[in-house]
Amino acid sequence: MARFSVFALLAVPWLLLAGLVSGDAVSDLEKKGRPNIDAMLAKSKTCTKANLKVRREWGDISAAEKKSYIAALLCLMEKPSKLNPTQFPGAKTRYEDFVVVHMQQTMSIHNTGSFLSWHRYYLWAFEQALIKECNYNGSHPYWDWGRWAQDPEKSPIFDGSDTSLSGNGKKTNHRSSGIAPAGNGGGCVETGPFKNMTIRLGPVSPAIDPAPPRNPRSDGYGENVRCLRRDISNYLTSRYARTQDIANLITQSRDVLTFQNVMQGAGGGGGGGGIGVHAAGHFTIAGDPGGDFYTSPNDPAFWVHHGMIDRTWVIWQSQDTNTRIQTIAGGTSMMSFGGGGRQQSLDDNVDLGIVGDKVYKIRDLNSIVDGPFCYVYE
């Protein structure tokens, strides 16, 4: 099994056109585009202000709301898997069902036309599982990378308190095999609500050295019991996921191909390559399984990271909803760099299998106030 990180393949050097930004330019862009979202909401036949959910940043929700979300995560980690135990012996819990789906589809949902819409549906399906299966009554929070860019370890997301998503891993002697130098952790997470979390699936593409033990199955679906490891530092967020980096991504991406490629660090479109906010967030979590391209959802921080991925897309869409909602670009396989192979279509299906409520066309997933969705960000 290859010992390299596919995340790193999406991190070709590229410099975002950084400008001087005063205040929170991302929130300013969000406010600028909100009337367009509200206009869509007013016309929606499925989403109304009565059932609209509002997603907020982790630092802006109360301690009680944080604990409610954490309790729902832990609940999902206790419920039994619905997958075939012979086919997926490493998936023991309902939470791990979501990890398996990501592992299965990894090569068709990154650097493809469905990257944004697939992950939007995936995050929403996860939110629905928390609500319907674990009695969660909130909305899904997100992690604003720019807000905590200078010191993510001290953010309320990773400070190790009982209202965090647990802290860094224990400081150990290690080398990073990802896109950033070895950070301040490397070992098992020993603080916060997930300090006793058991990881079973993978690794498939480990991004930390020493690497976790090999999975008994080459596909990573075997049972491989170990601890949750992290290697958090500010190396990437302080360089590539600052507020001005996010704002530049939104304002300087004139088409969706540029937007999604720069976000993923894959280059193309408007020119360049680089460490985009997608890779920066994943490798700020790092460790095992957070830095593994296939099994990264097994780290609880994956979900707030992809909440911000979706928020950033929403803000980009909201700047011109007439042209940016129903648009798509890219191929159907991650190996089709530059958009090669068959081009993805708005009529292509997105199927999450055992964790999705139904099969949707990509066009049904491109709006947050139509199709299955009814939420906004603040």
mmCIF file of C-alpha atoms in Angstrom:
data_model
loop_
_atom_site.group_PDB
_atom_site.id
_atom_site.type_symbol
_atom_site.label_atom_id
_atom_site.label_comp_id
_atom_site.label_asym_id
_atom_site.label_seq_id
_atom_site.Cartn_x
_atom_site.Cartn_y
_atom_site.Cartn_z
ATOM 1 C CA MET A 1 0.000 0.000 0.000
ATOM 2 C CA ALA A 2 1.417 3.358 -1.020
ATOM 3 C CA ARG A 3 2.834 5.487 1.809
ATOM 4 C CA PHE A 4 2.078 8.940 0.487
ATOM 5 C CA SER A 5 -0.676 11.458 0.938
ATOM 6 C CA VAL A 6 -2.961 12.220 -1.977
ATOM 7 C CA PHE A 7 -3.744 15.504 -0.211
ATOM 8 C CA ALA A 8 -0.160 16.451 -1.023
ATOM 9 C CA LEU A 9 -0.801 15.876 -4.739
ATOM 10 C CA LEU A 10 -3.422 18.599 -4.542
ATOM 11 C CA ALA A 11 -0.947 21.047 -3.033
ATOM 12 C CA VAL A 12 1.104 22.219 -5.997
ATOM 13 C CA PRO A 13 2.801 25.533 -5.085
ATOM 14 C CA TRP A 14 0.701 28.567 -5.969
ATOM 15 C CA LEU A 15 0.474 32.036 -4.480
ATOM 16 C CA LEU A 16 -2.938 33.531 -3.946
ATOM 17 C CA LEU A 17 -3.027 37.189 -4.890
ATOM 18 C CA ALA A 18 -3.042 38.427 -1.306
ATOM 19 C CA GLY A 19 -4.186 41.974 -0.586
ATOM 20 C CA LEU A 20 -4.476 44.090 2.490
ATOM 21 C CA VAL A 21 -7.776 43.235 4.143
ATOM 22 C CA SER A 22 -9.293 45.200 6.985
ATOM 23 C CA GLY A 23 -11.838 43.631 9.297
ATOM 24 C CA ASP A 24 -13.504 40.362 8.364
ATOM 25 C CA ALA A 25 -13.675 40.596 4.599
ATOM 26 C CA VAL A 26 -15.286 37.167 4.361
ATOM 27 C CA SER A 27 -18.203 38.195 6.570
ATOM 28 C CA ASP A 28 -18.501 41.373 4.506
ATOM 29 C CA LEU A 29 -18.818 39.276 1.353
ATOM 30 C CA GLU A 30 -21.357 37.068 3.096
ATOM 31 C CA LYS A 31 -23.465 40.108 3.983
ATOM 32 C CA LYS A 32 -23.119 41.437 0.457
ATOM 33 C CA GLY A 33 -24.490 38.226 -1.039
ATOM 34 C CA ARG A 34 -27.172 37.519 1.571
ATOM 35 C CA PRO A 35 -29.940 39.487 -0.219
ATOM 36 C CA ASN A 36 -29.479 37.175 -3.204
ATOM 37 C CA ILE A 37 -29.851 34.126 -0.955
ATOM 38 C CA ASP A 38 -32.933 35.691 0.666
ATOM 39 C CA ALA A 39 -34.432 36.293 -2.778
ATOM 40 C CA MET A 40 -33.975 32.602 -3.605
ATOM 41 C CA LEU A 41 -35.466 31.658 -0.253
ATOM 42 C CA ALA A 42 -38.541 33.778 -0.980
ATOM 43 C CA LYS A 43 -39.129 31.803 -4.198
ATOM 44 C CA SER A 44 -38.368 28.357 -2.794
ATOM 45 C CA LYS A 45 -41.188 25.824 -2.643
ATOM 46 C CA THR A 46 -39.375 23.574 -0.165
ATOM 47 C CA CYS A 47 -37.519 25.954 2.180
ATOM 48 C CA THR A 48 -39.189 28.660 4.247
ATOM 49 C CA LYS A 49 -38.101 30.921 7.074
ATOM 50 C CA ALA A 50 -40.088 28.663 9.394
ATOM 51 C CA ASN A 51 -37.898 25.602 8.783
ATOM 52 C CA LEU A 52 -34.659 27.409 7.891
ATOM 53 C CA LYS A 53 -31.595 26.306 9.872
ATOM 54 C CA VAL A 54 -28.758 28.717 10.612
ATOM 55 C CA ARG A 55 -25.218 27.333 10.746
ATOM 56 C CA ARG A 56 -22.799 29.278 12.950
ATOM 57 C CA GLU A 57 -19.102 29.256 13.779
ATOM 58 C CA TRP A 58 -17.955 27.047 16.667
ATOM 59 C CA GLY A 59 -16.767 30.062 18.636
ATOM 60 C CA ASP A 60 -20.196 31.707 18.372
ATOM 61 C CA ILE A 61 -22.368 28.905 19.733
ATOM 62 C CA SER A 62 -22.986 28.524 23.452
ATOM 63 C CA ALA A 63 -21.338 25.946 25.712
ATOM 64 C CA ALA A 64 -24.667 24.101 25.906
ATOM 65 C CA GLU A 65 -24.920 24.009 22.107
ATOM 66 C CA LYS A 66 -21.362 22.723 21.823
ATOM 67 C CA LYS A 67 -22.061 19.964 24.352
ATOM 68 C CA SER A 68 -25.249 19.016 22.529
ATOM 69 C CA TYR A 69 -23.357 18.627 19.252
ATOM 70 C CA ILE A 70 -20.565 16.654 20.948
ATOM 71 C CA ALA A 71 -23.117 14.369 22.616
ATOM 72 C CA ALA A 72 -24.709 13.666 19.227
ATOM 73 C CA LEU A 73 -21.301 12.806 17.739
ATOM 74 C CA LEU A 74 -20.587 10.412 20.612
ATOM 75 C CA CYS A 75 -24.049 8.915 20.182
ATOM 76 C CA LEU A 76 -23.387 8.188 16.509
ATOM 77 C CA MET A 77 -20.092 6.580 17.547
ATOM 78 C CA GLU A 78 -22.006 4.192 19.799
ATOM 79 C CA LYS A 79 -24.808 3.158 17.454
ATOM 80 C CA PRO A 80 -24.122 -0.044 15.496
ATOM 81 C CA SER A 81 -23.088 0.026 11.857
ATOM 82 C CA LYS A 82 -25.630 -0.808 9.161
ATOM 83 C CA LEU A 83 -22.978 -2.142 6.787
ATOM 84 C CA ASN A 84 -22.217 -5.777 5.986
ATOM 85 C CA PRO A 85 -19.722 -6.847 8.694
ATOM 86 C CA THR A 86 -18.042 -9.325 6.365
ATOM 87 C CA GLN A 87 -17.435 -6.717 3.702
ATOM 88 C CA PHE A 88 -16.515 -3.951 6.147
ATOM 89 C CA PRO A 89 -15.254 -5.569 9.366
ATOM 90 C CA GLY A 90 -13.649 -2.323 10.536
ATOM 91 C CA ALA A 91 -16.942 -0.433 10.540
ATOM 92 C CA LYS A 92 -18.482 -1.132 13.919
ATOM 93 C CA THR A 93 -20.492 2.054 14.379
ATOM 94 C CA ARG A 94 -22.934 4.250 12.528
ATOM 95 C CA TYR A 95 -20.302 6.987 12.529
ATOM 96 C CA GLU A 96 -17.928 4.662 10.702
ATOM 97 C CA ASP A 97 -20.565 4.053 8.024
ATOM 98 C CA PHE A 98 -19.931 7.637 6.935
ATOM 99 C CA VAL A 99 -16.175 7.012 6.856
ATOM 100 C CA VAL A 100 -16.619 3.975 4.614
ATOM 101 C CA VAL A 101 -18.736 5.940 2.115
ATOM 102 C CA HIS A 102 -15.990 8.563 1.852
ATOM 103 C CA MET A 103 -13.356 5.846 1.417
ATOM 104 C CA GLN A 104 -15.376 4.204 -1.348
ATOM 105 C CA GLN A 105 -15.879 7.376 -3.365
ATOM 106 C CA THR A 106 -12.671 9.308 -2.661
ATOM 107 C CA MET A 107 -11.294 9.090 -6.182
ATOM 108 C CA SER A 108 -14.502 10.407 -7.776
ATOM 109 C CA ILE A 109 -15.281 13.263 -5.358
ATOM 110 C CA HIS A 110 -12.005 15.207 -5.310
ATOM 111 C CA ASN A 111 -10.706 17.271 -8.218
ATOM 112 C CA THR A 112 -13.958 16.475 -10.008
ATOM 113 C CA GLY A 113 -17.073 18.385 -10.945
ATOM 114 C CA SER A 114 -18.938 16.915 -7.973
ATOM 115 C CA PHE A 115 -16.427 17.880 -5.258
ATOM 116 C CA LEU A 116 -18.509 20.732 -3.872
ATOM 117 C CA SER A 117 -21.994 19.272 -4.330
ATOM 118 C CA TRP A 118 -21.024 15.798 -3.084
ATOM 119 C CA HIS A 119 -19.515 17.148 0.125
ATOM 120 C CA ARG A 120 -22.502 19.478 0.624
ATOM 121 C CA TYR A 121 -24.836 16.494 0.523
ATOM 122 C CA TYR A 122 -22.452 14.404 2.648
ATOM 123 C CA LEU A 123 -22.275 17.027 5.413
ATOM 124 C CA TRP A 124 -26.047 17.530 5.307
ATOM 125 C CA ALA A 125 -26.637 13.761 5.512
ATOM 126 C CA PHE A 126 -24.338 13.649 8.542
ATOM 127 C CA GLU A 127 -26.272 16.511 10.131
ATOM 128 C CA GLN A 128 -29.517 14.649 9.454
ATOM 129 C CA ALA A 129 -28.135 11.511 11.122
ATOM 130 C CA LEU A 130 -27.241 13.540 14.214
ATOM 131 C CA ILE A 131 -30.784 14.942 14.271
ATOM 132 C CA LYS A 132 -32.807 11.842 13.429
ATOM 133 C CA GLU A 133 -30.691 9.145 15.048
ATOM 134 C CA CYS A 134 -29.230 11.001 18.025
ATOM 135 C CA ASN A 135 -31.862 13.641 18.847
ATOM 136 C CA TYR A 136 -29.633 16.601 18.026
ATOM 137 C CA ASN A 137 -31.768 19.743 17.807
ATOM 138 C CA GLY A 138 -29.192 22.220 16.521
ATOM 139 C CA SER A 139 -27.644 23.007 13.159
ATOM 140 C CA HIS A 140 -24.205 22.026 11.977
ATOM 141 C CA PRO A 141 -21.377 24.345 13.131
ATOM 142 C CA TYR A 142 -18.348 25.313 11.087
ATOM 143 C CA TRP A 143 -14.688 26.222 11.660
ATOM 144 C CA ASP A 144 -13.695 29.643 10.320
ATOM 145 C CA TRP A 145 -10.005 28.999 9.557
ATOM 146 C CA GLY A 146 -9.200 32.693 9.268
ATOM 147 C CA ARG A 147 -10.604 33.534 12.674
ATOM 148 C CA TRP A 148 -8.167 31.191 14.418
ATOM 149 C CA ALA A 149 -5.397 31.173 11.804
ATOM 150 C CA GLN A 150 -2.588 32.386 14.053
ATOM 151 C CA ASP A 151 -3.111 29.799 16.796
ATOM 152 C CA PRO A 152 -5.625 27.041 16.055
ATOM 153 C CA GLU A 153 -4.453 25.051 19.103
ATOM 154 C CA LYS A 154 -5.854 27.730 21.389
ATOM 155 C CA SER A 155 -9.115 28.055 19.487
ATOM 156 C CA PRO A 156 -12.282 26.770 21.186
ATOM 157 C CA ILE A 157 -12.317 24.018 18.572
ATOM 158 C CA PHE A 158 -8.977 22.474 19.582
ATOM 159 C CA ASP A 159 -8.250 23.771 23.104
ATOM 160 C CA GLY A 160 -8.904 20.360 24.679
ATOM 161 C CA SER A 161 -11.744 21.552 26.922
ATOM 162 C CA ASP A 162 -14.997 19.669 27.398
ATOM 163 C CA THR A 163 -16.634 22.035 24.903
ATOM 164 C CA SER A 164 -13.994 21.454 22.207
ATOM 165 C CA LEU A 165 -13.585 18.745 19.580
ATOM 166 C CA SER A 166 -10.581 17.638 21.663
ATOM 167 C CA GLY A 167 -7.075 19.007 21.573
ATOM 168 C CA ASN A 168 -3.816 18.239 19.859
ATOM 169 C CA GLY A 169 -2.077 14.885 20.051
ATOM 170 C CA LYS A 170 0.572 14.249 22.678
ATOM 171 C CA LYS A 171 3.865 15.819 21.661
ATOM 172 C CA THR A 172 6.108 13.102 20.255
ATOM 173 C CA ASN A 173 9.236 12.845 18.157
ATOM 174 C CA HIS A 174 7.942 12.459 14.640
ATOM 175 C CA ARG A 175 8.301 13.605 11.073
ATOM 176 C CA SER A 176 5.521 14.831 8.850
ATOM 177 C CA SER A 177 4.999 13.156 5.516
ATOM 178 C CA GLY A 178 2.378 15.720 4.489
ATOM 179 C CA ILE A 179 2.581 19.257 3.159
ATOM 180 C CA ALA A 180 3.656 20.929 6.418
ATOM 181 C CA PRO A 181 6.537 20.405 8.860
ATOM 182 C CA ALA A 182 5.970 18.266 11.937
ATOM 183 C CA GLY A 183 3.780 20.170 14.377
ATOM 184 C CA ASN A 184 3.327 20.279 18.128
ATOM 185 C CA GLY A 185 1.648 16.906 18.514
ATOM 186 C CA GLY A 186 1.950 13.661 16.612
ATOM 187 C CA GLY A 187 0.720 11.310 19.316
ATOM 188 C CA CYS A 188 -2.615 10.230 20.759
ATOM 189 C CA VAL A 189 -5.233 12.824 21.651
ATOM 190 C CA GLU A 190 -5.428 12.878 25.449
ATOM 191 C CA THR A 191 -7.765 15.805 26.172
ATOM 192 C CA GLY A 192 -11.380 16.668 25.518
ATOM 193 C CA PRO A 193 -14.475 14.610 24.669
ATOM 194 C CA PHE A 194 -12.741 12.355 22.109
ATOM 195 C CA LYS A 195 -9.624 11.455 24.093
ATOM 196 C CA ASN A 196 -10.749 7.820 24.276
ATOM 197 C CA MET A 197 -11.911 7.563 20.687
ATOM 198 C CA THR A 198 -11.024 4.335 18.888
ATOM 199 C CA ILE A 199 -9.981 4.395 15.231
ATOM 200 C CA ARG A 200 -10.452 1.158 13.282
ATOM 201 C CA LEU A 201 -10.609 1.857 9.539
ATOM 202 C CA GLY A 202 -7.525 2.542 7.423
ATOM 203 C CA PRO A 203 -4.956 3.780 6.988
ATOM 204 C CA VAL A 204 -5.043 3.993 3.215
ATOM 205 C CA SER A 205 -2.918 7.076 2.529
ATOM 206 C CA PRO A 206 -1.272 7.991 5.861
ATOM 207 C CA ALA A 207 0.314 11.411 6.194
ATOM 208 C CA ILE A 208 2.318 11.157 9.388
ATOM 209 C CA ASP A 209 5.602 9.471 10.238
ATOM 210 C CA PRO A 210 5.752 7.119 12.069
ATOM 211 C CA ALA A 211 2.736 5.897 10.152
ATOM 212 C CA PRO A 212 -0.048 3.987 11.896
ATOM 213 C CA PRO A 213 0.089 0.194 11.645
ATOM 214 C CA ARG A 214 -0.990 -1.250 8.328
ATOM 215 C CA ASN A 215 -4.582 -2.316 7.963
ATOM 216 C CA PRO A 216 -5.062 -6.101 7.765
ATOM 217 C CA ARG A 217 -6.817 -5.528 4.441
ATOM 218 C CA SER A 218 -5.283 -3.711 1.503
ATOM 219 C CA ASP A 219 -8.487 -1.708 0.936
ATOM 220 C CA GLY A 220 -8.388 -0.317 4.481
ATOM 221 C CA TYR A 221 -11.752 -1.776 5.538
ATOM 222 C CA GLY A 222 -10.335 -4.225 8.075
ATOM 223 C CA GLU A 223 -10.395 -3.681 11.833
ATOM 224 C CA ASN A 224 -7.207 -1.881 12.854
ATOM 225 C CA VAL A 225 -7.647 -0.638 16.433
ATOM 226 C CA ARG A 226 -5.613 2.418 17.463
ATOM 227 C CA CYS A 227 -5.970 5.877 19.027
ATOM 228 C CA LEU A 228 -6.936 9.186 17.438
ATOM 229 C CA ARG A 229 -3.746 11.093 16.605
ATOM 230 C CA ARG A 230 -3.328 14.768 15.689
ATOM 231 C CA ASP A 231 -0.463 17.061 14.794
ATOM 232 C CA ILE A 232 -1.935 20.566 14.952
ATOM 233 C CA SER A 233 0.113 23.682 14.284
ATOM 234 C CA ASN A 234 -0.452 27.107 12.745
ATOM 235 C CA TYR A 235 1.991 26.521 9.881
ATOM 236 C CA LEU A 236 -0.683 26.231 7.179
ATOM 237 C CA THR A 237 -3.492 28.357 8.576
ATOM 238 C CA SER A 238 -1.186 31.325 9.192
ATOM 239 C CA ARG A 239 0.026 31.181 5.583
ATOM 240 C CA TYR A 240 -2.793 29.848 3.438
ATOM 241 C CA ALA A 241 -6.078 29.974 5.393
ATOM 242 C CA ARG A 242 -6.153 33.541 6.658
ATOM 243 C CA THR A 243 -9.212 35.715 6.212
ATOM 244 C CA GLN A 244 -7.589 37.472 3.253
ATOM 245 C CA ASP A 245 -6.822 34.118 1.610
ATOM 246 C CA ILE A 246 -10.474 33.077 1.886
ATOM 247 C CA ALA A 247 -11.672 36.453 0.623
ATOM 248 C CA ASN A 248 -9.245 36.331 -2.320
ATOM 249 C CA LEU A 249 -10.481 32.854 -3.215
ATOM 250 C CA ILE A 250 -14.035 34.191 -3.369
ATOM 251 C CA THR A 251 -13.383 37.466 -5.166
ATOM 252 C CA GLN A 252 -10.727 36.314 -7.635
ATOM 253 C CA SER A 253 -12.455 33.130 -8.835
ATOM 254 C CA ARG A 254 -14.577 34.180 -11.790
ATOM 255 C CA ASP A 255 -15.769 30.665 -12.589
ATOM 256 C CA VAL A 256 -16.438 27.507 -10.606
ATOM 257 C CA LEU A 257 -13.489 25.611 -12.084
ATOM 258 C CA THR A 258 -11.065 28.224 -10.786
ATOM 259 C CA PHE A 259 -12.846 28.379 -7.441
ATOM 260 C CA GLN A 260 -12.846 24.657 -6.741
ATOM 261 C CA ASN A 261 -9.342 24.061 -8.072
ATOM 262 C CA VAL A 262 -7.746 26.862 -6.074
ATOM 263 C CA MET A 263 -9.720 25.774 -3.021
ATOM 264 C CA GLN A 264 -8.371 22.239 -3.372
ATOM 265 C CA GLY A 265 -4.867 23.379 -4.248
ATOM 266 C CA ALA A 266 -5.036 21.727 -7.636
ATOM 267 C CA GLY A 267 -4.398 24.802 -9.821
ATOM 268 C CA GLY A 268 -5.993 25.262 -13.216
ATOM 269 C CA GLY A 269 -8.690 27.696 -14.211
ATOM 270 C CA GLY A 270 -7.396 31.179 -13.475
ATOM 271 C CA GLY A 271 -3.798 30.031 -13.265
ATOM 272 C CA GLY A 272 -1.515 28.592 -10.636
ATOM 273 C CA GLY A 273 -1.546 25.723 -8.185
ATOM 274 C CA GLY A 274 -0.931 25.905 -4.476
ATOM 275 C CA ILE A 275 -1.986 25.081 -0.971
ATOM 276 C CA GLY A 276 -5.665 25.885 -0.943
ATOM 277 C CA VAL A 277 -7.883 26.170 2.104
ATOM 278 C CA HIS A 278 -9.146 22.599 1.680
ATOM 279 C CA ALA A 279 -5.711 21.042 2.068
ATOM 280 C CA ALA A 280 -4.672 23.655 4.652
ATOM 281 C CA GLY A 281 -7.564 22.725 6.921
ATOM 282 C CA HIS A 282 -7.058 18.993 6.602
ATOM 283 C CA PHE A 283 -3.342 19.219 7.272
ATOM 284 C CA THR A 284 -3.859 21.551 10.203
ATOM 285 C CA ILE A 285 -5.766 18.680 11.821
ATOM 286 C CA ALA A 286 -3.253 16.207 10.349
ATOM 287 C CA GLY A 287 -2.295 13.037 12.194
ATOM 288 C CA ASP A 288 -4.237 9.786 11.864
ATOM 289 C CA PRO A 289 -6.844 9.597 10.429
ATOM 290 C CA GLY A 290 -7.208 13.369 9.909
ATOM 291 C CA GLY A 291 -4.394 13.573 7.371
ATOM 292 C CA ASP A 292 -5.455 10.482 5.434
ATOM 293 C CA PHE A 293 -7.137 11.450 2.171
ATOM 294 C CA TYR A 294 -9.534 8.497 2.374
ATOM 295 C CA THR A 295 -10.347 8.179 6.073
ATOM 296 C CA SER A 296 -10.198 11.849 7.153
ATOM 297 C CA PRO A 297 -13.919 11.944 8.188
ATOM 298 C CA ASN A 298 -12.949 9.618 11.043
ATOM 299 C CA ASP A 299 -11.576 12.677 12.866
ATOM 300 C CA PRO A 300 -14.516 14.618 14.406
ATOM 301 C CA ALA A 301 -12.971 17.922 13.267
ATOM 302 C CA PHE A 302 -13.497 16.905 9.614
ATOM 303 C CA TRP A 303 -17.117 17.997 9.786
ATOM 304 C CA VAL A 304 -16.588 21.569 10.982
ATOM 305 C CA HIS A 305 -13.794 21.921 8.420
ATOM 306 C CA HIS A 306 -16.137 20.933 5.607
ATOM 307 C CA GLY A 307 -18.776 23.204 7.089
ATOM 308 C CA MET A 308 -16.423 26.075 6.262
ATOM 309 C CA ILE A 309 -15.721 24.606 2.815
ATOM 310 C CA ASP A 310 -19.450 24.708 2.135
ATOM 311 C CA ARG A 311 -19.841 28.187 3.659
ATOM 312 C CA THR A 312 -17.084 29.518 1.407
ATOM 313 C CA TRP A 313 -18.826 28.032 -1.635
ATOM 314 C CA VAL A 314 -22.144 29.545 -0.547
ATOM 315 C CA ILE A 315 -20.550 32.986 -0.247
ATOM 316 C CA TRP A 316 -18.973 32.604 -3.699
ATOM 317 C CA GLN A 317 -22.322 31.519 -5.150
ATOM 318 C CA SER A 318 -24.181 34.358 -3.447
ATOM 319 C CA GLN A 319 -22.134 37.038 -5.228
ATOM 320 C CA ASP A 320 -23.965 36.193 -8.473
ATOM 321 C CA THR A 321 -26.689 33.608 -7.965
ATOM 322 C CA ASN A 322 -27.965 33.962 -11.544
ATOM 323 C CA THR A 323 -24.805 32.411 -12.961
ATOM 324 C CA ARG A 324 -23.186 30.602 -10.018
ATOM 325 C CA ILE A 325 -25.878 28.295 -8.660
ATOM 326 C CA GLN A 326 -26.413 25.957 -11.592
ATOM 327 C CA THR A 327 -22.869 25.748 -12.891
ATOM 328 C CA ILE A 328 -20.429 22.863 -12.957
ATOM 329 C CA ALA A 329 -16.958 22.109 -14.305
ATOM 330 C CA GLY A 330 -14.570 19.206 -14.074
ATOM 331 C CA GLY A 331 -14.316 15.542 -14.907
ATOM 332 C CA THR A 332 -15.652 12.466 -13.138
ATOM 333 C CA SER A 333 -12.344 11.090 -11.863
ATOM 334 C CA MET A 334 -9.695 12.641 -9.653
ATOM 335 C CA MET A 335 -7.043 11.403 -12.042
ATOM 336 C CA SER A 336 -8.538 13.567 -14.808
ATOM 337 C CA PHE A 337 -6.357 16.543 -13.822
ATOM 338 C CA GLY A 338 -7.267 19.676 -15.733
ATOM 339 C CA GLY A 339 -10.804 18.433 -16.287
ATOM 340 C CA GLY A 340 -9.913 15.551 -18.618
ATOM 341 C CA GLY A 341 -12.096 12.516 -19.288
ATOM 342 C CA ARG A 342 -15.886 12.688 -19.365
ATOM 343 C CA GLN A 343 -17.095 16.017 -18.060
ATOM 344 C CA GLN A 344 -19.404 15.995 -15.069
ATOM 345 C CA SER A 345 -22.999 16.986 -15.744
ATOM 346 C CA LEU A 346 -25.614 18.686 -13.576
ATOM 347 C CA ASP A 347 -27.757 15.635 -14.335
ATOM 348 C CA ASP A 348 -25.212 13.175 -12.910
ATOM 349 C CA ASN A 349 -26.377 11.370 -9.787
ATOM 350 C CA VAL A 350 -24.910 11.634 -6.296
ATOM 351 C CA ASP A 351 -25.496 8.479 -4.255
ATOM 352 C CA LEU A 352 -24.291 8.246 -0.654
ATOM 353 C CA GLY A 353 -25.547 4.718 -0.289
ATOM 354 C CA ILE A 354 -26.336 3.676 3.263
ATOM 355 C CA VAL A 355 -25.831 7.171 4.736
ATOM 356 C CA GLY A 356 -27.927 9.129 2.223
ATOM 357 C CA ASP A 357 -31.693 9.476 2.206
ATOM 358 C CA LYS A 358 -31.953 9.214 -1.594
ATOM 359 C CA VAL A 359 -30.077 9.659 -4.857
ATOM 360 C CA TYR A 360 -29.975 13.273 -6.038
ATOM 361 C CA LYS A 361 -28.863 14.918 -9.241
ATOM 362 C CA ILE A 362 -26.044 17.414 -8.837
ATOM 363 C CA ARG A 363 -28.389 20.237 -9.884
ATOM 364 C CA ASP A 364 -30.571 19.396 -6.848
ATOM 365 C CA LEU A 365 -27.584 19.887 -4.548
ATOM 366 C CA ASN A 366 -26.282 23.192 -5.885
ATOM 367 C CA SER A 367 -28.628 25.421 -3.875
ATOM 368 C CA ILE A 368 -28.849 25.555 -0.071
ATOM 369 C CA VAL A 369 -32.508 26.679 -0.103
ATOM 370 C CA ASP A 370 -33.883 24.231 -2.663
ATOM 371 C CA GLY A 371 -33.791 20.486 -3.222
ATOM 372 C CA PRO A 372 -33.211 18.724 0.114
ATOM 373 C CA PHE A 373 -31.548 21.703 1.793
ATOM 374 C CA CYS A 374 -32.852 24.553 3.899
ATOM 375 C CA TYR A 375 -30.065 26.387 5.719
ATOM 376 C CA VAL A 376 -27.923 29.520 5.677
ATOM 377 C CA TYR A 377 -24.649 30.548 7.310
ATOM 378 C CA GLU A 378 -23.971 33.329 9.759
#
